[in-house]
Short mmCIF file of C-alpha atoms in Angstrom, two decimals:
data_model
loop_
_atom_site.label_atom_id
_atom_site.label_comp_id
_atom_site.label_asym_id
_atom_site.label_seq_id
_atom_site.Cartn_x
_atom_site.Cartn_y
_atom_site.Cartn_z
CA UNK A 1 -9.84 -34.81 -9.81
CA UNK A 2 -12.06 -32.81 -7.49
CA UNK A 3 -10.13 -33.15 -4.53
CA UNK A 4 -7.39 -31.59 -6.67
CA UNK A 5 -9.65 -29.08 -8.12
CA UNK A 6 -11.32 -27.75 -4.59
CA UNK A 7 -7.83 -28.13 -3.03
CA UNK A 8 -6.65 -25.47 -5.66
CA UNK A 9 -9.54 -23.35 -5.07
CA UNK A 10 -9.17 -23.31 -1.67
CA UNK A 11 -5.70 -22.32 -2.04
CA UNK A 12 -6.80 -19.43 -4.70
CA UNK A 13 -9.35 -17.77 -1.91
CA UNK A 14 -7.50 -18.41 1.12
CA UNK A 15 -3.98 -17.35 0.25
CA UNK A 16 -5.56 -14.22 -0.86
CA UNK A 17 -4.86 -15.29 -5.07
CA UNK A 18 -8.05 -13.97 -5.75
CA UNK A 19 -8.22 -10.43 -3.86
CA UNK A 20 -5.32 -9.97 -6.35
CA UNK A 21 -7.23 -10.85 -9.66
CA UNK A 22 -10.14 -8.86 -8.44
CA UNK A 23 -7.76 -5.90 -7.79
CA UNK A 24 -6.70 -6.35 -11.50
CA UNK A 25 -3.86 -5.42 -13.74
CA UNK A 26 -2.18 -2.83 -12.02
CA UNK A 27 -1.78 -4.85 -9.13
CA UNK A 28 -0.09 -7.73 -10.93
CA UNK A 29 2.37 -4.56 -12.29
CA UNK A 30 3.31 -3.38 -8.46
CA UNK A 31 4.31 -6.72 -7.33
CA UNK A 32 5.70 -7.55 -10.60
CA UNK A 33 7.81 -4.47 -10.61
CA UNK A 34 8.68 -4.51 -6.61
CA UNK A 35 9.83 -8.23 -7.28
CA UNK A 36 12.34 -7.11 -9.70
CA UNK A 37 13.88 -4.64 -7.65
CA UNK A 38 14.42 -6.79 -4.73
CA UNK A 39 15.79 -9.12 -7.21
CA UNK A 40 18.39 -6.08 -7.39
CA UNK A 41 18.34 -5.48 -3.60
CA UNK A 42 18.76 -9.17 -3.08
CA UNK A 43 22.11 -9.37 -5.17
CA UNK A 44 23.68 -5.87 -3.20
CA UNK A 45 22.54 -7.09 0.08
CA UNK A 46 24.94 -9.66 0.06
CA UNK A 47 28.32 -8.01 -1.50
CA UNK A 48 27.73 -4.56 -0.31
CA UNK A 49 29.38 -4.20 2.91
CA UNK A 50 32.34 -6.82 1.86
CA UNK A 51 32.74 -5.45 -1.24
CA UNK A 52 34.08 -1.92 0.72
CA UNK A 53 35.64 -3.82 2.46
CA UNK A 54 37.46 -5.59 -0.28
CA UNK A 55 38.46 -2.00 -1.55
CA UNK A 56 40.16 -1.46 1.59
CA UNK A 57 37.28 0.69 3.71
CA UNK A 58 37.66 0.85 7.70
CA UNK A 59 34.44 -0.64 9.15
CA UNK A 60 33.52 2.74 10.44
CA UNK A 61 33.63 4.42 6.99
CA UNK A 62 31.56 1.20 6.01
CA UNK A 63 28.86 2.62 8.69
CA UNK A 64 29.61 5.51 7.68
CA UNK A 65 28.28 5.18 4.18
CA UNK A 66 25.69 3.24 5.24
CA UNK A 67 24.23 6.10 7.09
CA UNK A 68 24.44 9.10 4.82
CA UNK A 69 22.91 6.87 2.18
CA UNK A 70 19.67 5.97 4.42
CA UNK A 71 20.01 10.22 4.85
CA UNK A 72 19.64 10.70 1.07
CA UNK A 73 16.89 8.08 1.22
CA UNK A 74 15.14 9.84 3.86
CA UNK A 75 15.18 13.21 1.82
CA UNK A 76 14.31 11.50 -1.39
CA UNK A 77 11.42 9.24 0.06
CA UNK A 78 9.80 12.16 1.90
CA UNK A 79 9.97 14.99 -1.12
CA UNK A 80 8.91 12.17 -3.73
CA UNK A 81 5.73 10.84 -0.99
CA UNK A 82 4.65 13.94 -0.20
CA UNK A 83 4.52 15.29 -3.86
CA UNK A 84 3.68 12.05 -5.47
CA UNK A 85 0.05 12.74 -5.53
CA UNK A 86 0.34 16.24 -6.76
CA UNK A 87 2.35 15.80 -9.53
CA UNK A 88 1.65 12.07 -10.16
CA UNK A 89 2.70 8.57 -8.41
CA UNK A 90 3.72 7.18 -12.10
CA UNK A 91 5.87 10.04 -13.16
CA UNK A 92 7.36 9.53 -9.23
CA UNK A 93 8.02 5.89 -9.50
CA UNK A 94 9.41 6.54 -12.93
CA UNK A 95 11.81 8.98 -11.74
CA UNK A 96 12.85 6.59 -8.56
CA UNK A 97 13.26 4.11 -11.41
CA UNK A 98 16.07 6.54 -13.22
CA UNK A 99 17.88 6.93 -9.94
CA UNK A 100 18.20 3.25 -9.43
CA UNK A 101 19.61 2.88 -12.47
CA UNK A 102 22.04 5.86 -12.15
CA UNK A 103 23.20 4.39 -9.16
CA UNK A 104 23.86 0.68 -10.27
CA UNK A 105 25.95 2.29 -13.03
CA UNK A 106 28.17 4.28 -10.63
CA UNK A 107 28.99 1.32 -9.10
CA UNK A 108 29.33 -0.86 -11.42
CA UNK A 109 32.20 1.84 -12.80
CA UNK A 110 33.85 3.42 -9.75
CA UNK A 111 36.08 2.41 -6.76
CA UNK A 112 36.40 6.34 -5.30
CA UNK A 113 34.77 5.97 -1.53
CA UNK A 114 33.16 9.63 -2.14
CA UNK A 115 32.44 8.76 -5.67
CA UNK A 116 30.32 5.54 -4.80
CA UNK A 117 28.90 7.50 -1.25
CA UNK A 118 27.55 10.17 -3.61
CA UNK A 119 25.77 7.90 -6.10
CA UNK A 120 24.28 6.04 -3.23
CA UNK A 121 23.13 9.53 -1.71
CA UNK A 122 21.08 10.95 -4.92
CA UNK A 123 20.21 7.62 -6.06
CA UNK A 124 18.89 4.75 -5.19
CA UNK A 125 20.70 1.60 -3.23
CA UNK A 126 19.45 -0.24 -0.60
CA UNK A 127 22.00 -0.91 1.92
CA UNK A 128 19.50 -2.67 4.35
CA UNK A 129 18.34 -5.06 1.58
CA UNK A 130 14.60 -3.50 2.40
CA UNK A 131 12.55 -1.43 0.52
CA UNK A 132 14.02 1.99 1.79
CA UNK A 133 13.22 4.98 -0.99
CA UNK A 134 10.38 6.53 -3.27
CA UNK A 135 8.81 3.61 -3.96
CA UNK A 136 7.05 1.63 -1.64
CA UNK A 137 5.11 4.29 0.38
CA UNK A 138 3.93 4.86 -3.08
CA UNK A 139 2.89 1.61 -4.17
CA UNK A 140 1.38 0.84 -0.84
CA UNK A 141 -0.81 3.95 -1.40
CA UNK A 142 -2.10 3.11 -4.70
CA UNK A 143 -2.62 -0.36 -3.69
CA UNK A 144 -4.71 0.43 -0.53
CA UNK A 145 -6.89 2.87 -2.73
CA UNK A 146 -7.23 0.07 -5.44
CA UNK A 147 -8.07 -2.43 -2.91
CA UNK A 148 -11.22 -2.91 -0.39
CA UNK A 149 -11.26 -3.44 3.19
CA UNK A 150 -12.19 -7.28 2.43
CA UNK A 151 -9.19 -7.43 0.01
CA UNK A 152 -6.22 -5.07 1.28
CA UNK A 153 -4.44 -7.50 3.47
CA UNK A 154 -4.18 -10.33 1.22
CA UNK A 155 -2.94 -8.67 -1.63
CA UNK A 156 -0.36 -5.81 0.78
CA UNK A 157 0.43 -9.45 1.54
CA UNK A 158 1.58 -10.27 -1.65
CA UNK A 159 3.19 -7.30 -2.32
CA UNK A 160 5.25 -8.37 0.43
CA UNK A 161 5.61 -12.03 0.03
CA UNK A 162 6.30 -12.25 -4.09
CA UNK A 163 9.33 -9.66 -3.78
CA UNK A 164 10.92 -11.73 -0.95
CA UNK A 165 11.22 -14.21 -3.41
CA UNK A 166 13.05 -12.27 -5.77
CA UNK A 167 15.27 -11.26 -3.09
CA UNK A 168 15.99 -14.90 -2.15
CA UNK A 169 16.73 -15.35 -6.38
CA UNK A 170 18.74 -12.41 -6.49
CA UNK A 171 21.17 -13.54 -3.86
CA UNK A 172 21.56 -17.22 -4.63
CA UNK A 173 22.55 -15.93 -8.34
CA UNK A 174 24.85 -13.07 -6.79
CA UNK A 175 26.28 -15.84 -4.81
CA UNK A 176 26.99 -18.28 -7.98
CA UNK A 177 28.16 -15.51 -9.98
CA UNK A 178 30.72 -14.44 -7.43
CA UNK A 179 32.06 -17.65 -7.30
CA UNK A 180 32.14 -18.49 -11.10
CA UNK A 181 33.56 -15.42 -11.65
CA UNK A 182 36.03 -15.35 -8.91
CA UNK A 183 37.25 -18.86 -10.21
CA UNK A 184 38.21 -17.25 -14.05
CA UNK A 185 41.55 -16.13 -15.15
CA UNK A 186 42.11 -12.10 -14.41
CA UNK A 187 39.14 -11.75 -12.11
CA UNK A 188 39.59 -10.43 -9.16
CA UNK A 189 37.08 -10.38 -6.01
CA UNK A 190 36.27 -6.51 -6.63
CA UNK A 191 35.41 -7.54 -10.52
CA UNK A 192 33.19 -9.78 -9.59
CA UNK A 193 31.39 -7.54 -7.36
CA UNK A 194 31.25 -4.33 -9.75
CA UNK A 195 29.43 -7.14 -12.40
CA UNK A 196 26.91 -7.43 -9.98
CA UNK A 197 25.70 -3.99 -10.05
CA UNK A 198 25.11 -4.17 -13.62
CA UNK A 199 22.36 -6.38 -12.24
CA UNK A 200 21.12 -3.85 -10.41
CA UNK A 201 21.28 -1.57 -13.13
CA UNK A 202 19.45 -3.63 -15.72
CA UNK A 203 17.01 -4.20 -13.18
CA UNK A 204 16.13 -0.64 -12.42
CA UNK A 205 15.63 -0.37 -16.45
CA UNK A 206 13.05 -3.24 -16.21
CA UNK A 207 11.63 -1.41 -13.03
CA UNK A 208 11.33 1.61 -15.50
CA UNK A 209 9.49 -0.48 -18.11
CA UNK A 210 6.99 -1.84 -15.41
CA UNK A 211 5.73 1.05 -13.74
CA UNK A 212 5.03 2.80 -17.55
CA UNK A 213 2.18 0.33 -17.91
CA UNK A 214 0.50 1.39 -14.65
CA UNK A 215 -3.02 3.30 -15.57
CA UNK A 216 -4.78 6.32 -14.42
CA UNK A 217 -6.52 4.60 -12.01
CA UNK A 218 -3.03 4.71 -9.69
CA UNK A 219 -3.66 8.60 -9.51
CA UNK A 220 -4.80 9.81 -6.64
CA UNK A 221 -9.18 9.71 -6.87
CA UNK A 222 -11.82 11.99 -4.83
CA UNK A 223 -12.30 10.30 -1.55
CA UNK A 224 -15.44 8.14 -1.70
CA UNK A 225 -18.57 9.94 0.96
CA UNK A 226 -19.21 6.17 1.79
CA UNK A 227 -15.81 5.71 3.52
CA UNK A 228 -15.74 5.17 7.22
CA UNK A 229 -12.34 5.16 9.16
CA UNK A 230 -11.94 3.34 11.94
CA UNK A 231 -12.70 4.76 15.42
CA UNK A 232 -9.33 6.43 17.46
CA UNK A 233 -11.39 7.77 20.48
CA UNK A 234 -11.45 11.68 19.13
CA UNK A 235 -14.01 13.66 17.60
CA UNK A 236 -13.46 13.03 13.60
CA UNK A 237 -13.14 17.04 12.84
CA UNK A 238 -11.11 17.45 9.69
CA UNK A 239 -8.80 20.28 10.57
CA UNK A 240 -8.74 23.24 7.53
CA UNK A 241 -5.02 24.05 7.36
CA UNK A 242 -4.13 25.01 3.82
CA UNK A 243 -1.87 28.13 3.14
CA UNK A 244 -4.69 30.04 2.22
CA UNK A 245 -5.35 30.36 5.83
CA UNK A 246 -2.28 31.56 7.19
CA UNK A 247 -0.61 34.75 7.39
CA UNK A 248 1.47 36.48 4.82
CA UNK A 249 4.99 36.89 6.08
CA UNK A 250 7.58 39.41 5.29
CA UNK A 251 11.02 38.07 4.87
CA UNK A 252 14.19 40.20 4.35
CA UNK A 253 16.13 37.75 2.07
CA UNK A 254 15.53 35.50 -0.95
CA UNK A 255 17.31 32.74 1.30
CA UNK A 256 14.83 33.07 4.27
CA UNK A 257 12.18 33.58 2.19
CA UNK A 258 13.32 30.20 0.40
CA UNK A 259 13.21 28.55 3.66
CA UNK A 260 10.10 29.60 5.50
CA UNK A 261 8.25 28.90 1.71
CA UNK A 262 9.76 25.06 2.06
CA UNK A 263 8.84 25.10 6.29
CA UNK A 264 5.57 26.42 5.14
CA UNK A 265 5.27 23.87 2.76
CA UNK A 266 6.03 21.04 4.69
CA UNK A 267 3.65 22.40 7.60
CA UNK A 268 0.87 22.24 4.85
CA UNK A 269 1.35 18.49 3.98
CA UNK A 270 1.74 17.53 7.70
CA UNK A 271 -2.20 19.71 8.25
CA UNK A 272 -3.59 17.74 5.37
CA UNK A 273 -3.55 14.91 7.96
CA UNK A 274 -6.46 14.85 10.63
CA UNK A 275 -5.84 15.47 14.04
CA UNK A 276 -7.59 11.86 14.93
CA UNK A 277 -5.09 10.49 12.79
CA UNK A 278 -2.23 12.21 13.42
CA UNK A 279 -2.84 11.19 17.46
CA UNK A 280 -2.83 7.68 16.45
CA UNK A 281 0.10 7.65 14.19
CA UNK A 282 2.32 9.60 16.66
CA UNK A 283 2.32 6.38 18.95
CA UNK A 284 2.62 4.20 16.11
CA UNK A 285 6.36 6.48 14.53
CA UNK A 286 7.86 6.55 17.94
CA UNK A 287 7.25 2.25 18.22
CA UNK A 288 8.34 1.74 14.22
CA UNK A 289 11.65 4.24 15.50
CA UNK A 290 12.33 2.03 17.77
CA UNK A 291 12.24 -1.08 15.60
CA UNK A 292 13.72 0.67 12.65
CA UNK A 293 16.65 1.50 14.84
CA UNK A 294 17.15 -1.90 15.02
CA UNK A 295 17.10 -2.97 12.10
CA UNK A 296 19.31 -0.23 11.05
CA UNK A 297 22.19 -1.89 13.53
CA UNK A 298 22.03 -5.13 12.30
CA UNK A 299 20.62 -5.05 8.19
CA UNK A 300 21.56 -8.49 5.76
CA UNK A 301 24.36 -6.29 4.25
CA UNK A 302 25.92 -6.01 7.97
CA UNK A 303 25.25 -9.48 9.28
CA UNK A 304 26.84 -11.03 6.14
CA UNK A 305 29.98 -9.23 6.80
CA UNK A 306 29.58 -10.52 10.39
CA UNK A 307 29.43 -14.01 9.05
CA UNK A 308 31.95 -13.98 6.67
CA UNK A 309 34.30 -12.12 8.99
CA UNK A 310 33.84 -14.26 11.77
CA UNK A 311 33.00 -17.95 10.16
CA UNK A 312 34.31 -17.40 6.68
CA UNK A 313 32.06 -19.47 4.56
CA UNK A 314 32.28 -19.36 0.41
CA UNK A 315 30.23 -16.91 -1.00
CA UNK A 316 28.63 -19.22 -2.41
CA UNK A 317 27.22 -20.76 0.40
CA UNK A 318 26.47 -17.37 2.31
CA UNK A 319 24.53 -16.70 -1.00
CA UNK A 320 22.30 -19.94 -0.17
CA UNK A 321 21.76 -18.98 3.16
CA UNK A 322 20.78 -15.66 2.34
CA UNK A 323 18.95 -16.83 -0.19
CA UNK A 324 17.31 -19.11 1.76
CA UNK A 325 16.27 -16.50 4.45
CA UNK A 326 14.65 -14.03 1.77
CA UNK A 327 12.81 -17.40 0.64
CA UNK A 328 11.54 -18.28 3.91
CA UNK A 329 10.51 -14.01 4.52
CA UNK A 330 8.60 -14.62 1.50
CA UNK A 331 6.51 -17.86 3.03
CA UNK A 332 6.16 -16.02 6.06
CA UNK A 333 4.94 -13.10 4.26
CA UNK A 334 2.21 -15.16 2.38
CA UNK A 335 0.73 -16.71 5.82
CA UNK A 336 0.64 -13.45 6.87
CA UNK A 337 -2.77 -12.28 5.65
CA UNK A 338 -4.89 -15.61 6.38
CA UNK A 339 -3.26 -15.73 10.39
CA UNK A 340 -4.62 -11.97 10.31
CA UNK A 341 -7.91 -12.35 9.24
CA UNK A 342 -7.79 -15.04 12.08
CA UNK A 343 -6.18 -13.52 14.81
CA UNK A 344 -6.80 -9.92 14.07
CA UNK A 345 -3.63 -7.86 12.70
CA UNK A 346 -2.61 -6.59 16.05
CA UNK A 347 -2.15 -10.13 17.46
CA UNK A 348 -0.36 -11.21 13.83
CA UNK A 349 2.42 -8.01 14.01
CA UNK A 350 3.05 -8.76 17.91
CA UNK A 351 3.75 -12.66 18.02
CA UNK A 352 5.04 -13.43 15.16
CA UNK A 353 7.65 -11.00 15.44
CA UNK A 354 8.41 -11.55 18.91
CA UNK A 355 10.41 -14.96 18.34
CA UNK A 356 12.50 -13.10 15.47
CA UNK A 357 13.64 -10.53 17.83
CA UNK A 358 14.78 -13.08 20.19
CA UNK A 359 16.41 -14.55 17.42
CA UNK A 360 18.19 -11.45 16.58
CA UNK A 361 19.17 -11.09 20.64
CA UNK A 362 20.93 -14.25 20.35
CA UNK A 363 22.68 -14.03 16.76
CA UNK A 364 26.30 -13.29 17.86
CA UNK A 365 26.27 -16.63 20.40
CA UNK A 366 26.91 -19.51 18.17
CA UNK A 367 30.61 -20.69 18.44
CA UNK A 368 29.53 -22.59 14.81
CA UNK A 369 28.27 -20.94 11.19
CA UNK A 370 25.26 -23.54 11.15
CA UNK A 371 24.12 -22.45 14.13
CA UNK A 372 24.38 -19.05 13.74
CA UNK A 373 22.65 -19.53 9.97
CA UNK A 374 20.18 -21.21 11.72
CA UNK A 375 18.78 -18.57 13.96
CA UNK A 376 19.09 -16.11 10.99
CA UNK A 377 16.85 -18.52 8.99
CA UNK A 378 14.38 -18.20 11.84
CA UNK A 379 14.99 -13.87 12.19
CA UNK A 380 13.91 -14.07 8.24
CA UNK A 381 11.32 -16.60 8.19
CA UNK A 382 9.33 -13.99 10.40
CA UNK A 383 10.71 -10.88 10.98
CA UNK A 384 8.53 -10.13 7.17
CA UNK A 385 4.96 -11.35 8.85
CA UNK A 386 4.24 -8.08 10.14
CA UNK A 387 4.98 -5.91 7.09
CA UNK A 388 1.47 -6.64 5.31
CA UNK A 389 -0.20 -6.19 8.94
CA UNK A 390 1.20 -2.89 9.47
CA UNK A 391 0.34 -1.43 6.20
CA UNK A 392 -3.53 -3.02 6.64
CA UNK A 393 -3.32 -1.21 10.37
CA UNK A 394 -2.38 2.13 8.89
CA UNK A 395 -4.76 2.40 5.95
CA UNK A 396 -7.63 0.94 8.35
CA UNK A 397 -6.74 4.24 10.44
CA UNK A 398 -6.19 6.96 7.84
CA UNK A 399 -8.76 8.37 5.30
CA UNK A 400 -7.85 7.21 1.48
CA UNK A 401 -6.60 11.07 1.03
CA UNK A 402 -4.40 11.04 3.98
CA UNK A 403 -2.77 7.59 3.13
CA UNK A 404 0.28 8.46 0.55
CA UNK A 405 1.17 11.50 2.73
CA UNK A 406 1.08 9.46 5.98
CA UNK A 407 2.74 6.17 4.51
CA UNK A 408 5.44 8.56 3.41
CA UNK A 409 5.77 10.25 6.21
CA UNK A 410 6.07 6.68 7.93
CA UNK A 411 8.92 5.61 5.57
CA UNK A 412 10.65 8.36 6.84
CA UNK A 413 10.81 8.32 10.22
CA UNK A 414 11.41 4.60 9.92
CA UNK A 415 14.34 5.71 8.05
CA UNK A 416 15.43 8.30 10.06
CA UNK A 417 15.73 6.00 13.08
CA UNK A 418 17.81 3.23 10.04
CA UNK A 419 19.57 5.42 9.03
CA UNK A 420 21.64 6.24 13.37
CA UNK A 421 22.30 2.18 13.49
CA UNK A 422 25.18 1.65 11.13
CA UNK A 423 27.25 3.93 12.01
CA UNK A 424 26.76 3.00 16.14
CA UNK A 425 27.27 -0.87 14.41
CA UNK A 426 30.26 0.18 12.14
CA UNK A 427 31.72 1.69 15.58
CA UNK A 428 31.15 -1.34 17.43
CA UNK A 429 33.01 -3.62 15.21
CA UNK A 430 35.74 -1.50 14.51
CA UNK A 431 36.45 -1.91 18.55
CA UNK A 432 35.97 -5.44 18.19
CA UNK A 433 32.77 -5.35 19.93
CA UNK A 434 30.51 -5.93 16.72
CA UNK A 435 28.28 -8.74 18.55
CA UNK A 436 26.88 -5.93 20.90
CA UNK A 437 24.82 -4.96 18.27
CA UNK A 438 22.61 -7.38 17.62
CA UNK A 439 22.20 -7.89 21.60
CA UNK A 440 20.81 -4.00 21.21
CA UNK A 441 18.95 -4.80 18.32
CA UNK A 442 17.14 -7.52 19.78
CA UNK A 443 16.26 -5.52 23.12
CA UNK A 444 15.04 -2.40 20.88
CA UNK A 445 12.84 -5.01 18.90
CA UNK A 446 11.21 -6.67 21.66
CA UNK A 447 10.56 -2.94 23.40
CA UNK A 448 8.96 -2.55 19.98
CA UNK A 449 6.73 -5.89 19.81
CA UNK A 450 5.01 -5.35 23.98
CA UNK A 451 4.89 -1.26 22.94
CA UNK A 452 2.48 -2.31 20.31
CA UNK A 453 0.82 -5.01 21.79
CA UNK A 454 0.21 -2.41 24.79
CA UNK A 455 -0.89 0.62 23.08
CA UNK A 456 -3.07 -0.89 20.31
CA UNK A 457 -4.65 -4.30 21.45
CA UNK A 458 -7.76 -2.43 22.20
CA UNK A 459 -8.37 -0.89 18.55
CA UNK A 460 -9.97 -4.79 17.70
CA UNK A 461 -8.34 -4.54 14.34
#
């Protein structure tokens, strides 16, 4: 019985259980409420790109759409992050919430191309079957102010790892729903895909419901004098750019003066971050561009469609392999934190995602699905090891009052470089030359994995 006992407790402290009990209740409501909506993501990242495609769309309108949606995301994720804290992170990941419903209803109720590209534009879908949006800059915020040093990367860990899991739910019950439904009397293939999104729907609702409960103590707080950040080889001056200390200037038009008030703006949020930091993190965007980019060709929305277009398996059984794959990101995810307390978080980003990005590279190879499943089982099983990692890196770099501004900004650019690889994917394919994107993919990702290693090996993190 105590072999059992200190085998469980060992478990609790090394997997990180119990930097998420001391973290407390709102940290339990994050993951909680992040798990649900990749439950949601989970179910469209399957159908998305064959359901078009089912309603007749050209592979480079599927791109297409795929594109201007990460757009809209990339507006909406950089207002909503770089406002959050001034007008509150709950009322922000409430409003995110209403979106994500709005958009699971639109498609659940519409066939129109334009119809369905506008309610993926304004609200929320993820096309990539990732976390793209208002929400998880935010979350990762609050969660690195609620956490400690000792604590962050076990439970940004689990705010990785438990979602996964309700990805890898989310598309083995797509999958069996498709094919039960498919099977009855007057349903047709594009029924069975608009009952999915009332999925999503009813899961933004529950998202809604979660992120009510959060407390005050997911505001933004007075940065702590006792906080250190970590050394980036410039002097630590805080620069003093607030609009109080610029210039007034004199603009002939309401429209201009509109625009220069929003540039101005902008400019503001972008000073708020130090000039230590803001060194640091310009190596860091360019590197997550690249990787983004990447991922952007070649998301699980796109490389089902490659698999069902080129092997043709029941849905059913692309919904256990996708399944599967979110399952095994989610293991990955969990050793995650323990291999970086171990091997430093540098060393964890670089080499566990090195062997996914060669399995990306060789993706389109296989003459045979099992093969071809196989090497995506092994892209998913650690291409999620250096999520955690990355977050840990950034808020180890960036004062607490910097960190929701900076994450945001992050989520853009990472979404600005998404955002180009559809539509260079939806062009490939629609000239027959769709397994040229995953060969790019995997290049850009490796360029990604030695670009780190290179340029931030030396910080000892």
């Amino acid at each position: 019985m105590s072999m059992v006992t200190n085998s469980i407790r060992w478990f609790y402290h090394e997997f990180g259980l119990a930097s998420v009990h001391e973290t407390g209740r709102n940290a339990y409501l994050i993951i909680l409420a992040r798990t649900c909506r990749m439950f949601a993501y989970g179910t469209n990242s399957l159908i998305l790109a064959i359901f078009f495609s089912a309603l007749g769309v050209s592979d480079n309108r599927i791109g297409l759409f795929m594109t201007l949606t990460l757009v809209g995301d990339v507006f909406l994720g950089t207002l909503l992050s770089l406002v959050a804290d001034r007008i509150g992170r709950r009322r922000v990941l409430m409003g995110g919430s209403v979106l994500m419903i709005t958009s699971g209803v639109i498609f659940a109720v519409f066939e129109n191309f334009w119809v369905l590209l506008l309610g993926a534009i304004v609200g929320v879908i993820s096309i990539t079957g990732g976390d793209f949006g208002p929400f998880r800059s935010i979350e990762e915020s609050v969660l690195s102010q609620l956490t400690t040093p000792s604590t962050r990367s076990d439970v940004l860990a689990w705010h990785v790892s438990t979602p996964l899991i309700g990805s890898s739910i989310g598309s083995e019950v797509s999958g069996r729903i498709i094919h039960w439904l498919q099977g009855k009397d007057g349903w047709s293939d594009v029924d069975s895909y608009h009952a999915l999104f009332w999925i999503y729907a009813g899961m933004g609702f529950v998202n809604l419901s979660l992120v009510s409960l959060l407390t005050d103590a997911c505001e933004l707080q007075q940065p702590d004098n006792g906080y250190s950040q970590v050394p980036q080889g410039e002097h630590e001056i805080r620069e003093s750019e607030g609009s109080s200390n610029r210039p007034s200037i004199d603009v002939p038009t309401e429209k201009s003066n509109r625009l220069v008030k929003a540039w101005t703006w902008f400019s503001d949020q972008l000073g708020q971050i130090s000039r230590p930091t803001r060194s640091t993190m310009y190596k860091l965007w360019v590197l997550l561009a690249v990787d983004s980019l990447a991922d952007g060709m070649v998301p699980y929305s796109l490389t089902n469609y490659y698999l069902d277009t080129n092997f043709h398996p029941a849905k059913s059984i692309l919904g256990d392999v996708t399944s599967a794959s979110y399952f095994l990101g989610a293991l990955g995810a969990t050793l995650a934190g323990p291999l970086a307390k171990k091997i430093g978080l540098i060393n964890t980003m670089v080499f566990t995602h090195i062997p996914s990005s060669v399995a990306v590279l060789l993706f389109p190879f296989p003459p045979y699905f099992w093969m071809a499943a196989a090497l995506l089982l092994i892209r998913a099983a650690l291409n999620s090891m250096d999520q955690a990692p990355r977050t840990a890196l950034i808020a180890a770099v960036v004062k607490p009052e910097e960190r929701t501004a900076v994450m945001g900004i992050t989520s853009t650019v990472r979404t600005l470089a998404a955002m180009i690889g559809p539509s260079v994917t939806g062009l490939l394919a629609s000239n027959e030359h769709f397994w040229v994107a995953f060969v790019a993919a995997g290049v850009c990702r490796l360029a990604y994995d030695f670009g780190l290693y290179g340029l931030f090996v030396n910080l000892g993190l």
